[in-house]
Amino acid sequence: LSTEKAILPASLDDSVFMRACRREVVPYTPIWLMRQAGRYMKEYREVRARMSFLELCKTPSLAAEVTVTAAERLNVDAAIIFADILLIIEPMGLQLEFSKGEGPVIHNPVRSGADVDRLLEVEDVSALSFVFEAIRETRNALRPNLPLIGFAGAPFTLASYIVEGGASKNYVQTKSLMYNDSGAWHAMMSLIARGLVKYLNAQVDAGAQAVQLFDSWVGALSPDDYRAYVLPYTRMVIGGIRSGIPVIHFGTGTAALLELMREAGGDIIGLDWRVRLDEGWERIGRDVGVMGNLDPVALFANQDHLRAQAKLILDQAGGRPGHIFNLGHGILPETPVENVIKLVEMVHELSQTS
Amino acid sequence: LSTEKAILPASLDDSVFMRACRREVVPYTPIWLMRQAGRYMKEYREVRARMSFLELCKTPSLAAEVTVTAAERLNVDAAIIFADILLIIEPMGLQLEFSKGEGPVIHNPVRSGADVDRLLEVEDVSALSFVFEAIRETRNALRPNLPLIGFAGAPFTLASYIVEGGASKNYVQTKSLMYNDSGAWHAMMSLIARGLVKYLNAQVDAGAQAVQLFDSWVGALSPDDYRAYVLPYTRMVIGGIRSGIPVIHFGTGTAALLELMREAGGDIIGLDWRVRLDEGWERIGRDVGVMGNLDPVALFANQDHLRAQAKLILDQAGGRPGHIFNLGHGILPETPVENVIKLVEMVHELSQTS
């Protein structure tokens, strides 16, 4: 794109992405895509063929390689470190495994107050040094003006995996603990939040320019439950991130939680596609930024339709400073890679202000 | 409950449930529970032990038995015919099976315009006579003043099963058809809607006092997609129901769709727990009724917590006419039956106005 060469500034802090995080006027809308380094991409599948998902997370040189490859191949405006939202739970004493096709399994889930008592305080985050090393190597390999995002799961989403022992449909165990032993619940959430603050700040120290909290499953909660059982801990995490580092606060199914998520914090609130971007932004307030919010399935549409959908979102953003284009959730495994590349081009082109 | 004996009138039309459907003042808030005849209940499991789910649906005497048993055991204010939201798709030429643990499977899913062309118009609904017979037998066996609700899946939810071939996480096939062959999509939705009108009216003719449309998975859609691809067909169905029969229009994950659902129609809009009942009712307008919206997992809480949650919802309803208490989705299989019975008592007691 001709716009890119002409406009991208030399320094990281002046990159289009970082400026959008600060709600400054930008020459075009920056875009990156959740799970941009993932199974839909041949280069990623080739690396994954040699090792398990968790091994890849724990091999800094390869985690860096897939991070950089995806960012360069797609020409996005930010990279996000290849890692998993759940890595932080291992130093809490939880046995994490990624089983084929079934996703994460925690072999010793937390089901009671006694189980909560056995969780380990994350005193230091050296057990996660492979993440920080991957960030350092990525930072060295990336274009100097391309920001790198660090991330982790948010307290509720982590708790849901910790209690259910994996993915869940109805969160029966999680909410049962919440309702029936709220003391244990609050102790667990507090421990998780303390660990997250250390982990995310260490990612910043290693070279991340911004961080994202993924509260992927928080949409399972009623607004009243969110306020009572979740909001204080998400706020604790976001409030603990080093000053000046933009925080993206993302969740799905959050159409009725947006005001509360905003109350919990974040410079940018990530929306899914279930809410219109203009209405969502109005509700969280124009004094924060917004990220989103294309339906990941739009990438399976023909390019005319895809273009129309991208334009709809840009029109809803209305060129106001503080919009970062993204999907409403991660890229799906079967997504045609050429449509992903095309989407990045379309967003850059359609949002050009000059 | 003393209130019940004293207050329940003799005629069906004057029952608390039917009056609430018309937003008339009632002496207490009526309650029924989605999937009230289901696996959580021993009496139901005993019947199911003798046959498959679909066989039970197609055996009117037993479908009537589980319907009546559940309503009487729980002391709810309405019965709902034991059936499945998907039954209507069989006369469309789709091969439906319920596999153990995996839920519904459609062996010949619709993936293309050619597949849509092969769908059968539901010329008459005699293939579903077992449902109408079950309704007649239930009506005869029920207390004469206890209303019976008929139901079916709404067009989008039916289409999602028809296209995916079963339950889905991301609705990739469904949305791909929608985006890439919208002519085929609209033809299919129109055919589904025509079939639903005939089917639901035949349930009314057989003895149902009200009908519910379950758009269980509509929350997967963006508001703009809902408006373009779904709303006209749901409206067609609701508009086609015999005049004077209350229609409950229910979905989950609909926090950003409520205004549009209301636009599609329904005397009562069913909310899930992800939106506060007061905010949801405000948004759909006070000139329609509202159903809901306790989190089904609240039934796993201790009774103090359960009572507090029920009270919270009744307080949000504020005693305004037109509230029907229900869960935000169906009762879960592992739910303790004593808590379900207790919830009905609590709602009756807490909402008494005399």
Coordinates of N, CA and C in Angstrom, one line a residue, chain A residues 19-123:
Chain A
R19 N -0.6 5.4 18.3 CA -1.4 6.7 18.3 C -2.9 6.4 18.4
A20 N -3.4 5.4 17.8 CA -4.8 5.1 17.9 C -5.1 4.7 19.4
C21 N -4.2 3.9 20.0 CA -4.4 3.6 21.4 C -4.6 4.8 22.3
R22 N -3.9 5.9 21.9 CA -4.0 7.2 22.7 C -5.1 8.1 22.1
R23 N -5.9 7.5 21.2 CA -7.0 8.3 20.5 C -6.5 9.6 19.9
E24 N -5.3 9.4 19.2 CA -4.8 10.5 18.4 C -5.3 10.3 17.0
V25 N -5.3 11.4 16.2 CA -5.7 11.3 14.8 C -4.7 10.5 14.1
V26 N -5.1 9.6 13.2 CA -4.2 8.8 12.5 C -4.6 8.8 11.0
P27 N -3.6 8.6 10.1 CA -3.9 8.7 8.7 C -4.7 7.5 8.1
Y28 N -4.8 6.4 8.8 CA -5.7 5.3 8.4 C -6.0 4.5 9.7
T29 N -7.0 3.7 9.6 CA -7.3 2.9 10.8 C -6.4 1.7 10.9
P30 N -5.7 1.6 12.0 CA -4.8 0.4 12.2 C -5.7 -0.9 12.4
I31 N -5.1 -2.0 12.0 CA -5.8 -3.3 12.1 C -4.8 -4.3 12.5
W32 N -5.2 -5.2 13.4 CA -4.5 -6.5 13.6 C -5.6 -7.5 13.9
L33 N -5.3 -8.7 14.0 CA -6.4 -9.7 14.1 C -6.1 -10.7 15.2
M34 N -7.0 -10.9 16.0 CA -6.8 -11.9 17.1 C -6.6 -13.3 16.4
R35 N -5.6 -14.0 17.0 CA -5.2 -15.3 16.5 C -4.6 -15.2 15.1
Q36 N -3.9 -14.0 14.8 CA -3.4 -13.9 13.4 C -2.3 -14.9 13.1
A37 N -1.6 -15.3 14.2 CA -0.7 -16.5 14.0 C -1.4 -17.7 14.4
G38 N -2.0 -18.4 13.4 CA -2.8 -19.6 13.8 C -3.0 -20.6 12.7
R39 N -3.8 -21.6 13.0 CA -3.9 -22.7 12.1 C -4.3 -22.4 10.7
Y40 N -5.0 -21.3 10.5 CA -5.5 -21.0 9.1 C -4.3 -20.7 8.2
M41 N -3.1 -20.5 8.8 CA -1.9 -20.1 8.0 C -0.9 -21.2 7.8
K42 N -0.6 -21.5 6.5 CA 0.3 -22.6 6.2 C 1.6 -22.6 7.0
E43 N 2.2 -21.4 7.0 CA 3.5 -21.3 7.7 C 3.4 -21.7 9.2
Y44 N 2.3 -21.4 9.8 CA 2.1 -21.8 11.2 C 1.9 -23.3 11.3
R45 N 1.1 -23.9 10.4 CA 0.9 -25.3 10.4 C 2.2 -26.1 10.2
E46 N 3.1 -25.6 9.4 CA 4.3 -26.3 9.2 C 5.2 -26.3 10.5
V47 N 5.2 -25.2 11.3 CA 5.9 -25.2 12.5 C 5.2 -26.1 13.5
R48 N 3.9 -26.1 13.6 CA 3.1 -26.9 14.5 C 3.2 -28.4 14.2
A49 N 3.5 -28.7 13.0 CA 3.6 -30.1 12.6 C 4.7 -30.8 13.4
R50 N 5.7 -30.0 13.8 CA 6.9 -30.5 14.5 C 6.7 -30.6 16.0
M51 N 5.7 -30.0 16.6 CA 5.6 -30.0 18.1 C 4.2 -29.7 18.5
S52 N 3.9 -29.9 19.8 CA 2.6 -29.6 20.3 C 2.4 -28.1 20.5
F53 N 1.2 -27.7 20.7 CA 0.9 -26.3 20.9 C 1.7 -25.7 22.1
L54 N 1.7 -26.5 23.2 CA 2.4 -26.0 24.4 C 3.9 -26.0 24.2
E55 N 4.4 -26.9 23.5 CA 5.8 -26.9 23.2 C 6.2 -25.7 22.4
L56 N 5.3 -25.4 21.4 CA 5.6 -24.2 20.6 C 5.6 -22.9 21.5
C57 N 4.6 -22.8 22.4 CA 4.6 -21.7 23.3 C 5.9 -21.6 24.1
K58 N 6.5 -22.7 24.4 CA 7.6 -22.8 25.3 C 9.0 -22.8 24.6
T59 N 8.9 -22.6 23.2 CA 10.1 -22.5 22.4 C 10.3 -21.1 21.9
P60 N 11.0 -20.2 22.6 CA 10.9 -18.8 22.3 C 11.3 -18.5 20.8
S61 N 12.3 -19.2 20.3 CA 12.7 -18.8 18.9 C 11.6 -19.1 17.9
L62 N 10.8 -20.2 18.1 CA 9.8 -20.5 17.2 C 8.5 -19.7 17.5
A63 N 8.2 -19.4 18.8 CA 7.1 -18.5 19.1 C 7.4 -17.2 18.4
A64 N 8.6 -16.7 18.5 CA 8.9 -15.4 17.9 C 8.8 -15.5 16.3
E65 N 9.2 -16.6 15.8 CA 9.1 -16.8 14.3 C 7.7 -16.7 13.8
V66 N 6.7 -17.5 14.5 CA 5.4 -17.5 14.0 C 4.7 -16.1 14.3
T67 N 5.1 -15.4 15.3 CA 4.6 -14.1 15.6 C 5.0 -13.1 14.5
V68 N 6.3 -13.1 14.1 CA 6.8 -12.2 13.1 C 6.2 -12.5 11.7
T69 N 6.2 -13.8 11.4 CA 5.8 -14.3 10.1 C 4.4 -13.8 9.8
A70 N 3.5 -14.0 10.8 CA 2.1 -13.6 10.7 C 1.9 -12.1 10.4
A71 N 2.6 -11.3 11.3 CA 2.5 -9.9 11.2 C 3.0 -9.4 9.8
E72 N 4.1 -10.0 9.3 CA 4.6 -9.5 8.1 C 3.8 -10.0 6.9
R73 N 3.4 -11.2 6.9 CA 2.6 -11.8 5.8 C 1.3 -11.0 5.7
L74 N 0.7 -10.6 6.8 CA -0.6 -9.9 6.7 C -0.5 -8.4 6.6
N75 N 0.7 -7.9 6.9 CA 0.9 -6.4 6.8 C 0.0 -5.7 7.8
V76 N -0.2 -6.3 9.0 CA -1.0 -5.6 10.0 C -0.2 -4.6 10.8
D77 N -0.9 -3.8 11.6 CA -0.3 -2.7 12.3 C 0.2 -3.0 13.7
A78 N 0.1 -4.2 14.1 CA 0.6 -4.6 15.4 C 0.8 -6.2 15.3
A79 N 1.9 -6.6 16.0 CA 2.0 -8.0 16.2 C 1.5 -8.4 17.6
I80 N 1.1 -9.6 17.9 CA 0.8 -10.1 19.2 C 1.6 -11.3 19.5
I81 N 2.2 -11.4 20.6 CA 3.1 -12.5 20.9 C 2.4 -13.8 20.8
F82 N 3.0 -14.8 20.2 CA 2.4 -16.1 20.2 C 2.5 -16.7 21.6
A83 N 1.4 -17.0 22.2 CA 1.4 -17.6 23.5 C -0.1 -18.0 23.8
D84 N -0.4 -18.4 25.0 CA -1.8 -18.8 25.3 C -2.3 -18.1 26.5
I85 N -3.6 -17.8 26.5 CA -4.1 -17.0 27.6 C -4.0 -17.8 29.0
L86 N -3.8 -19.1 28.9 CA -3.7 -19.9 30.2 C -2.4 -20.1 30.8
L87 N -1.3 -19.7 30.1 CA 0.0 -20.0 30.6 C 0.3 -19.6 32.0
I88 N -0.3 -18.6 32.5 CA -0.1 -18.1 33.8 C -0.6 -19.0 34.9
I89 N -1.5 -20.0 34.5 CA -2.0 -20.9 35.6 C -1.1 -22.0 36.0
E90 N -0.1 -22.3 35.1 CA 0.9 -23.3 35.5 C 1.6 -23.0 36.8
P91 N 2.2 -21.8 36.9 CA 2.9 -21.5 38.2 C 1.9 -21.4 39.4
M92 N 0.6 -21.4 39.2 CA -0.3 -21.5 40.3 C -0.5 -23.0 40.8
G93 N 0.2 -23.9 40.1 CA 0.1 -25.3 40.6 C -0.9 -26.1 39.8
L94 N -1.4 -25.5 38.6 CA -2.4 -26.3 37.9 C -1.7 -27.0 36.7
Q95 N -2.1 -28.2 36.4 CA -1.5 -29.1 35.4 C -2.3 -28.9 34.1
L96 N -1.6 -28.2 33.2 CA -2.3 -27.7 31.9 C -1.8 -28.6 30.8
E97 N -2.7 -29.0 30.0 CA -2.4 -29.8 28.8 C -3.3 -29.4 27.7
F98 N -2.8 -29.4 26.4 CA -3.7 -29.2 25.3 C -3.9 -30.5 24.6
S99 N -5.1 -31.0 24.7 CA -5.4 -32.3 24.1 C -5.8 -32.0 22.6
K100 N -5.5 -32.9 21.8 CA -5.9 -32.8 20.3 C -7.4 -32.6 20.2
G101 N -7.7 -31.5 19.5 CA -9.2 -31.3 19.2 C -10.0 -30.8 20.3
E102 N -9.6 -31.1 21.6 CA -10.5 -30.7 22.7 C -10.1 -29.5 23.4
G103 N -8.9 -28.9 23.0 CA -8.5 -27.7 23.7 C -7.9 -28.0 25.0
P104 N -7.8 -26.9 25.8 CA -7.1 -27.1 27.1 C -7.8 -28.0 28.1
V105 N -7.0 -28.8 28.8 CA -7.5 -29.6 29.9 C -6.6 -29.3 31.1
I106 N -7.3 -29.0 32.3 CA -6.6 -28.9 33.5 C -6.9 -30.1 34.4
H107 N -5.8 -30.8 34.7 CA -6.0 -32.1 35.3 C -6.3 -32.1 36.8
N108 N -6.0 -31.0 37.4 CA -6.4 -30.8 38.8 C -7.3 -29.6 39.0
P109 N -8.5 -29.6 38.5 CA -9.3 -28.4 38.6 C -9.7 -28.1 40.0
V110 N -10.0 -26.8 40.2 CA -10.4 -26.3 41.6 C -11.9 -26.4 41.7
R111 N -12.4 -27.1 42.7 CA -13.8 -27.3 42.9 C -14.3 -26.9 44.3
S112 N -13.4 -26.5 45.2 CA -13.8 -26.3 46.6 C -12.9 -25.3 47.2
G113 N -13.3 -24.8 48.4 CA -12.4 -23.9 49.1 C -11.1 -24.6 49.4
A114 N -11.1 -25.9 49.7 CA -9.8 -26.6 50.0 C -8.9 -26.5 48.8
D115 N -9.5 -26.7 47.6 CA -8.7 -26.6 46.4 C -8.1 -25.2 46.2
V116 N -8.9 -24.2 46.5 CA -8.4 -22.9 46.4 C -7.2 -22.6 47.3
D117 N -7.3 -23.2 48.5 CA -6.2 -23.1 49.5 C -4.9 -23.7 48.9
R118 N -5.0 -24.6 48.1 CA -3.8 -25.3 47.6 C -3.2 -24.6 46.4
L119 N -3.9 -23.6 45.8 CA -3.3 -22.8 44.7 C -2.1 -22.1 45.2
L120 N -1.1 -22.0 44.3 CA 0.1 -21.3 44.7 C 0.1 -19.8 44.3
E121 N 0.5 -19.0 45.2 CA 0.7 -17.6 44.9 C 1.8 -17.5 43.9
V122 N 1.6 -16.7 42.8 CA 2.7 -16.5 41.9 C 3.7 -15.4 42.4
E123 N 4.7 -15.9 43.1 CA 5.6 -15.0 43.8 C 6.5 -14.3 42.8

